[in-house]
mmCIF file of C-alpha atoms in Angstrom:
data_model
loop_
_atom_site.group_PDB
_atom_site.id
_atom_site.type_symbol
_atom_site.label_atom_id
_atom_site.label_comp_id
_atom_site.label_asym_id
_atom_site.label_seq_id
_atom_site.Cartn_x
_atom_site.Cartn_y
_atom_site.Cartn_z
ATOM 1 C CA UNK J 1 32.152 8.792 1.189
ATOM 2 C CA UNK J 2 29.558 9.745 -1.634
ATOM 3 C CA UNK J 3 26.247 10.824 -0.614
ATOM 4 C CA UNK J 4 23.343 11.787 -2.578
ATOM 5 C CA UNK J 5 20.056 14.364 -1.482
ATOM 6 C CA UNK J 6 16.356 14.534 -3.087
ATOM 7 C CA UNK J 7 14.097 16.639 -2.057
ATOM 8 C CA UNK J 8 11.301 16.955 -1.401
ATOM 9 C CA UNK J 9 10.650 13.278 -0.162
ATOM 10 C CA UNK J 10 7.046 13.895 -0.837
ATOM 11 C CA UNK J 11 5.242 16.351 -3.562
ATOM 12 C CA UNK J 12 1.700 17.083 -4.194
ATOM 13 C CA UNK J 13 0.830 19.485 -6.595
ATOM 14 C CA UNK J 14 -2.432 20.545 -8.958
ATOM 15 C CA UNK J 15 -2.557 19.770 -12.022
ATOM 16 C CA UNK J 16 -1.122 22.601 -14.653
ATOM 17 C CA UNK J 17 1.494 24.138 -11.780
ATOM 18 C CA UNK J 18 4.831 24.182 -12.327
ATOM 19 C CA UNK J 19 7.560 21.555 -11.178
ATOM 20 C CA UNK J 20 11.061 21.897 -9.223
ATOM 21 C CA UNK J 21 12.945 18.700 -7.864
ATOM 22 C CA UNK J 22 16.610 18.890 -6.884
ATOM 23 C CA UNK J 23 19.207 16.505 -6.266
ATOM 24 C CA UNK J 24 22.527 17.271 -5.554
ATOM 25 C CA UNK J 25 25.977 14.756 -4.965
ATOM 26 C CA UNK J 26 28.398 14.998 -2.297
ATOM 27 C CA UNK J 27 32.092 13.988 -2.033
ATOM 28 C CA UNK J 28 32.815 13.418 -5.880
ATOM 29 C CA UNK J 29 33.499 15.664 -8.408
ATOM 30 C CA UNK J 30 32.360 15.059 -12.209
ATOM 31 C CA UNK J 31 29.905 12.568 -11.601
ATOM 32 C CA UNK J 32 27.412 11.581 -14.301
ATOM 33 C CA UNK J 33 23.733 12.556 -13.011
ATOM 34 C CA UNK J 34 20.649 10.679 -13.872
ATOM 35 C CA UNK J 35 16.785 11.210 -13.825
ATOM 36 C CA UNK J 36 14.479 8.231 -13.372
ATOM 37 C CA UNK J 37 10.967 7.596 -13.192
ATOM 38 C CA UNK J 38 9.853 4.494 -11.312
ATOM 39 C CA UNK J 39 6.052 3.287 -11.948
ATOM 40 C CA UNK J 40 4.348 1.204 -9.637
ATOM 41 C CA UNK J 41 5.163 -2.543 -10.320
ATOM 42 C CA UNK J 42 7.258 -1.405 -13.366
ATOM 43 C CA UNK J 43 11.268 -1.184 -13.643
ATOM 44 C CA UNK J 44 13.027 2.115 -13.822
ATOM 45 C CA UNK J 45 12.654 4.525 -16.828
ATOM 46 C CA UNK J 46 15.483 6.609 -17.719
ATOM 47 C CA UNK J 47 14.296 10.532 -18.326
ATOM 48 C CA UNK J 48 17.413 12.246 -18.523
ATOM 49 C CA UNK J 49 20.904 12.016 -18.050
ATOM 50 C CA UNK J 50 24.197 14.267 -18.013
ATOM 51 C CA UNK J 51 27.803 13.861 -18.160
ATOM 52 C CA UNK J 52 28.328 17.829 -17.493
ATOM 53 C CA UNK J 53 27.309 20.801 -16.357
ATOM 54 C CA UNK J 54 24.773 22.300 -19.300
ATOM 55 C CA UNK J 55 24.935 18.804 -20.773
ATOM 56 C CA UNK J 56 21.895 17.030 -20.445
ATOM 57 C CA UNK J 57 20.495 14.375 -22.606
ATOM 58 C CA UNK J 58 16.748 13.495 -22.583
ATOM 59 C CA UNK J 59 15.953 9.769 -23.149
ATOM 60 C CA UNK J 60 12.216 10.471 -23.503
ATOM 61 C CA UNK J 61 10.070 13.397 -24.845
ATOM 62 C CA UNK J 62 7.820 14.292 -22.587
ATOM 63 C CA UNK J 63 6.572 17.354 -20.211
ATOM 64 C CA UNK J 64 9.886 17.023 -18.150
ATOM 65 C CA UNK J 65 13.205 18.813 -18.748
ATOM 66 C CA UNK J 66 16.222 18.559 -16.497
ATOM 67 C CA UNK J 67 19.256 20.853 -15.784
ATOM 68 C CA UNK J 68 22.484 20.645 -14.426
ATOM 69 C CA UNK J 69 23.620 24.680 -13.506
ATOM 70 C CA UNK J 70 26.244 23.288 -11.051
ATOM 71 C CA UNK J 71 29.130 19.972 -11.179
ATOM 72 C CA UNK J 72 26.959 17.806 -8.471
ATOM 73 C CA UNK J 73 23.721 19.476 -9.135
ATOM 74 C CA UNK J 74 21.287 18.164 -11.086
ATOM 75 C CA UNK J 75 17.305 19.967 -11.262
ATOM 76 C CA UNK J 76 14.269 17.998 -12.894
ATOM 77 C CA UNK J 77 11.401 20.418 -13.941
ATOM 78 C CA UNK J 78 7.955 21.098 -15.351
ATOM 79 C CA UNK J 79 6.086 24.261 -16.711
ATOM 80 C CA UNK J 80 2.768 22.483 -16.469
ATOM 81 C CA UNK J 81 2.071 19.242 -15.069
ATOM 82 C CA UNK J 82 -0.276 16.374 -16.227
ATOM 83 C CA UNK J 83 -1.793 14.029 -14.374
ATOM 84 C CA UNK J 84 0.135 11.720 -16.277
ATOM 85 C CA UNK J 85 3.358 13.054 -14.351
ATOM 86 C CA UNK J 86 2.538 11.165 -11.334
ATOM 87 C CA UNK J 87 5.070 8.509 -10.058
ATOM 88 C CA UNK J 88 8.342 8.441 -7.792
ATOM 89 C CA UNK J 89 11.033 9.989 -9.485
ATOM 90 C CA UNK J 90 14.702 8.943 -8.508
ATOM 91 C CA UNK J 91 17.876 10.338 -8.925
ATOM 92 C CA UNK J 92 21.445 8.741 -9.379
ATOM 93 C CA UNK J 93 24.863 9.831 -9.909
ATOM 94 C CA UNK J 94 28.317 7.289 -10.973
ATOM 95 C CA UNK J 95 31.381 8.215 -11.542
ATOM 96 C CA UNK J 96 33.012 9.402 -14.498
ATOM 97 C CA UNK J 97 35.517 6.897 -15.220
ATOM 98 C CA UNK J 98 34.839 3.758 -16.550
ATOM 99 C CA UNK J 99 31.619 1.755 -16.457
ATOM 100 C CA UNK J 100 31.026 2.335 -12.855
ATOM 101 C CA UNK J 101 27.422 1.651 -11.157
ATOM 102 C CA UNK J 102 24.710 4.136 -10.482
ATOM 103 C CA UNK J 103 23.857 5.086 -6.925
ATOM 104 C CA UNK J 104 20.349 6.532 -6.235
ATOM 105 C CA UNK J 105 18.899 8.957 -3.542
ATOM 106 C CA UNK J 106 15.514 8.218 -1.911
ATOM 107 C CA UNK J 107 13.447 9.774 -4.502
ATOM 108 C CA UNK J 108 10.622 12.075 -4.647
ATOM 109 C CA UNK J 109 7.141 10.670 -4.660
ATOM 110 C CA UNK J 110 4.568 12.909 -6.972
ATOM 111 C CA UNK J 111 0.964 13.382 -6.404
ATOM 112 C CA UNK J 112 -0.689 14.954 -9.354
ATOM 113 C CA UNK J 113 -4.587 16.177 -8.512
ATOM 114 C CA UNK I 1 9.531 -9.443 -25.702
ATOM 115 C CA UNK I 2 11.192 -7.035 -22.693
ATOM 116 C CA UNK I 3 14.731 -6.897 -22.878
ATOM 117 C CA UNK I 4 14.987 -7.985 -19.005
ATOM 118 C CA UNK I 5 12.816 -10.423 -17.649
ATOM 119 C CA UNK I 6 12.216 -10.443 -13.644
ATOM 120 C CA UNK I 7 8.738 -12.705 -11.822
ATOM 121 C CA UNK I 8 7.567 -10.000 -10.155
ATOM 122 C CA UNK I 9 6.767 -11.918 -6.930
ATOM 123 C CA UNK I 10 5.760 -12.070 -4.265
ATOM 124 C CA UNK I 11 8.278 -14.351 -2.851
ATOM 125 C CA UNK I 12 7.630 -15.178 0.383
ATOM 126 C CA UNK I 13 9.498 -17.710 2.270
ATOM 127 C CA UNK I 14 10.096 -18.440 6.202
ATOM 128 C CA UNK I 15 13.490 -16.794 7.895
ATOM 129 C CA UNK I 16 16.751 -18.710 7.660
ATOM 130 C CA UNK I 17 15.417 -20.089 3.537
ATOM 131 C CA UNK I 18 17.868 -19.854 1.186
ATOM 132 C CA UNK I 19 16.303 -17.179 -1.458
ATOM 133 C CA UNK I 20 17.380 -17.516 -4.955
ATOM 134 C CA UNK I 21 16.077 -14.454 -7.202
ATOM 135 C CA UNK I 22 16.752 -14.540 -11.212
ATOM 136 C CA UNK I 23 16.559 -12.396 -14.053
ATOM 137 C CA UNK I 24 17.084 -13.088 -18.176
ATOM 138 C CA UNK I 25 17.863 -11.018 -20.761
ATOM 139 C CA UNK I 26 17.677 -11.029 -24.443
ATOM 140 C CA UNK I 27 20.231 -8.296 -25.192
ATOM 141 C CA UNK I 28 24.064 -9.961 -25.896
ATOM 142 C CA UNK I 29 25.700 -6.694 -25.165
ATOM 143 C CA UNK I 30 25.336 -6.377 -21.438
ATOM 144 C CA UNK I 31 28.638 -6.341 -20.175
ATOM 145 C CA UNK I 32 27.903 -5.525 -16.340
ATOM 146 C CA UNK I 33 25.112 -7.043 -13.746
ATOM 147 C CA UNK I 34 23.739 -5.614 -11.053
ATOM 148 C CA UNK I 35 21.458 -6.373 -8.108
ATOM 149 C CA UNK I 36 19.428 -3.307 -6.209
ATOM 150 C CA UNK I 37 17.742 -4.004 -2.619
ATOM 151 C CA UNK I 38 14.899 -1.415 -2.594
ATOM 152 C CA UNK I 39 12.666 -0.558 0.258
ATOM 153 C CA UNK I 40 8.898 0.758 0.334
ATOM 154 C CA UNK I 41 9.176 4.659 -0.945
ATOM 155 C CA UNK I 42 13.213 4.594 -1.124
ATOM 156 C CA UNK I 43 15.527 4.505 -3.650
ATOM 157 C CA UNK I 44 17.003 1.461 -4.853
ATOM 158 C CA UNK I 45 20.417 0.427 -3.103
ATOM 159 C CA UNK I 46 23.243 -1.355 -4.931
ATOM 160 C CA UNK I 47 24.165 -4.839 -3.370
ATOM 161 C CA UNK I 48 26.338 -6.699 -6.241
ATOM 162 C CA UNK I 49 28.268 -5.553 -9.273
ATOM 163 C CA UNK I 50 29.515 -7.962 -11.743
ATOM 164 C CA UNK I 51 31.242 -8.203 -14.751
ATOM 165 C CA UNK I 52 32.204 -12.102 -15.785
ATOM 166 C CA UNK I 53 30.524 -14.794 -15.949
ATOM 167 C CA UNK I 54 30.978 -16.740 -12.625
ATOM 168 C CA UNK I 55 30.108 -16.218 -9.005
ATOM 169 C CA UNK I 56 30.282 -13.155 -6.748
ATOM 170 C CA UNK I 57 30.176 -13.567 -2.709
ATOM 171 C CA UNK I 58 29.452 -10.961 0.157
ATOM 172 C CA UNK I 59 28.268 -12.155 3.148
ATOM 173 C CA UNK I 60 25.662 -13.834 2.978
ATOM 174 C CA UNK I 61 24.825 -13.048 -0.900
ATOM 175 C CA UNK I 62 25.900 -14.675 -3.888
ATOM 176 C CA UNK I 63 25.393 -12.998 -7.481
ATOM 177 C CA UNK I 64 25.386 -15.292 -10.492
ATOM 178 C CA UNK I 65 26.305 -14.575 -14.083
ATOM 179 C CA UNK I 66 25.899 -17.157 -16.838
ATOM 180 C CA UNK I 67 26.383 -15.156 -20.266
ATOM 181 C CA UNK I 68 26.050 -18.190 -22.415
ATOM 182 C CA UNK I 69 22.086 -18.191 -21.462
ATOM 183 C CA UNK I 70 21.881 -14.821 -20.628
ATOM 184 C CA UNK I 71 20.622 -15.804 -16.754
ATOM 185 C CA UNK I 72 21.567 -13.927 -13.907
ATOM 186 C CA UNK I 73 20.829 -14.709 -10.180
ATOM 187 C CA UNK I 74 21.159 -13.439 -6.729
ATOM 188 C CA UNK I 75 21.167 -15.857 -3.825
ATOM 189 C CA UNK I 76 20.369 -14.425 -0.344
ATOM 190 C CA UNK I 77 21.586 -17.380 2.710
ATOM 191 C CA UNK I 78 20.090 -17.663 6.126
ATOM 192 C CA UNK I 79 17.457 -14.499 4.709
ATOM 193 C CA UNK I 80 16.363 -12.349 7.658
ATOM 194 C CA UNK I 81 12.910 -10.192 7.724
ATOM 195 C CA UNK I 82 15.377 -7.151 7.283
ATOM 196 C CA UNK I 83 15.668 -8.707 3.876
ATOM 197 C CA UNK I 84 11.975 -8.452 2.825
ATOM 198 C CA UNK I 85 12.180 -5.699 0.186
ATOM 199 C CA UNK I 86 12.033 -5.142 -3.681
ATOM 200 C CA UNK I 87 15.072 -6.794 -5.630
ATOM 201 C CA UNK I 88 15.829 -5.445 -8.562
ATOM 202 C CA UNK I 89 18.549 -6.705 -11.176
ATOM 203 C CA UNK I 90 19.946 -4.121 -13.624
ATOM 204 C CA UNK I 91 22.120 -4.382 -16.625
ATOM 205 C CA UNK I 92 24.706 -1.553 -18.435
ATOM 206 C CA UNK I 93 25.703 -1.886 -22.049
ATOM 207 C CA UNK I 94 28.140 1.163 -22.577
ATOM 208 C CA UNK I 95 26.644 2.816 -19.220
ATOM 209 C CA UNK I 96 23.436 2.318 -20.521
ATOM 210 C CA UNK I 97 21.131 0.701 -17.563
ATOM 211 C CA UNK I 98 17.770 -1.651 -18.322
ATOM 212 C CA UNK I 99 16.142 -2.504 -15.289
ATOM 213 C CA UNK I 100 14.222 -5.545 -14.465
ATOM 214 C CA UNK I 101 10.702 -5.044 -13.004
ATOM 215 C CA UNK I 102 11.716 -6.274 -9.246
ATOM 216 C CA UNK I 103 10.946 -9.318 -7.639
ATOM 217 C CA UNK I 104 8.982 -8.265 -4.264
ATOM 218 C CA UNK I 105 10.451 -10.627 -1.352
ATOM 219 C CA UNK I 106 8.790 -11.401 2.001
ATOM 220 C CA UNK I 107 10.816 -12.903 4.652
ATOM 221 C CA UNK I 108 8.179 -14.565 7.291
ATOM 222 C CA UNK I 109 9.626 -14.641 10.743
#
């Protein structure tokens, strides 16, 4: 069966230091890979997706970028962070084929001081 | 006007209540409906996945699609406190997902 890892479950960083989440998919090959931001109260927010690896798309322009060096590994990053980059940040993977659903890990909650 | 409309809650309601949780849209080109369960500080889990209009069962939930007025429920039976959690619906146009706020549910035992 497909599983899918975040770490770390829990970030806190200062504000203007630099950013590294990773996610990575096991027991598929191909899968799409997603980034979402999830604000308290508030739906999800697509950041980023990719069908590839080197292929990402960014939904929003913003501090964030994402990267995909490996098939079922997927990297979300910062050079500086905000305070505004706060929030629990999830990530998802479906398959390739077809309209299939998205399946999410248990995110990363971010603490900007 | 959002494209996906969900009460955010809370719903609270004693254990063994029948639970009905709804969602509309605006947006004509959703094809597919979906229903997350999500628990405080995890990620959302997938429960139903439907494409017609009509009704899908499993166990003891029911998803509802009704295209024509763009309404979309999820019924929960006999609920159970391992049920209070955030419910999200989600809908894909072309893989595409909008997301519905969540509708926070409290199961009272």
């Amino acid at each position: 069966s497909q599983t899918i890892h975040q770490w770390p479950a829990t970030l806190v960083q200062p504000v203007g230091s630099p950013l590294s989440l990773e996610c990575t998919v096991e027991g598929t090959s191909n899968p799409n890979l997603y980034w979402y931001r999830q604000a308290a109260g508030r739906g999800l927010q697509l950041l980023f997706y990719s069908v590839g690896i080197g292929q990402i798309s960014s939904e929003v322009p913003q501090n964030l970028s994402a990267s995909r060096p490996q098939d079922r590994q997927f990297i979300l990053s910062s050079k500086k962070l905000l305070l505004s980059d706060s929030g629990f940040y999830l990530c998802a993977w479906s398959a390739r084929q077809g309209d299939q659903p998205q399946h999410f890990g248990d995110g990363t909650r971010l603490s900007i001081l | 006007q959002k494209e996906v409309e969900q009460d955010p809650g809370p719903l609270s309601v004693p254990e063994g209540a029948i639970v009905s949780l709804n969602c509309t849209y605006s947006n004509s080109a959703f094809q597919y409906f979906m229903w997350y369960r999500q628990y405080s500080r995890k990620g959302p889990e997938l429960l139903m996945y439907t494409y017609s209009s009509g009704n899908k069962e499993d166990g003891r939930f029911t998803a509802q699609v009704d295209k024509s007025s763009k309404y979309i429920s999820l019924f929960i039976r006999d609920s159970q406190p391992s049920d209070s959690a955030t419910y999200l619906c989600a809908m894909m146009e072309r893989r595409a997902l909008t997301f519905g706020s969540g509708t926070r549910l409290q199961v009272q035992p």
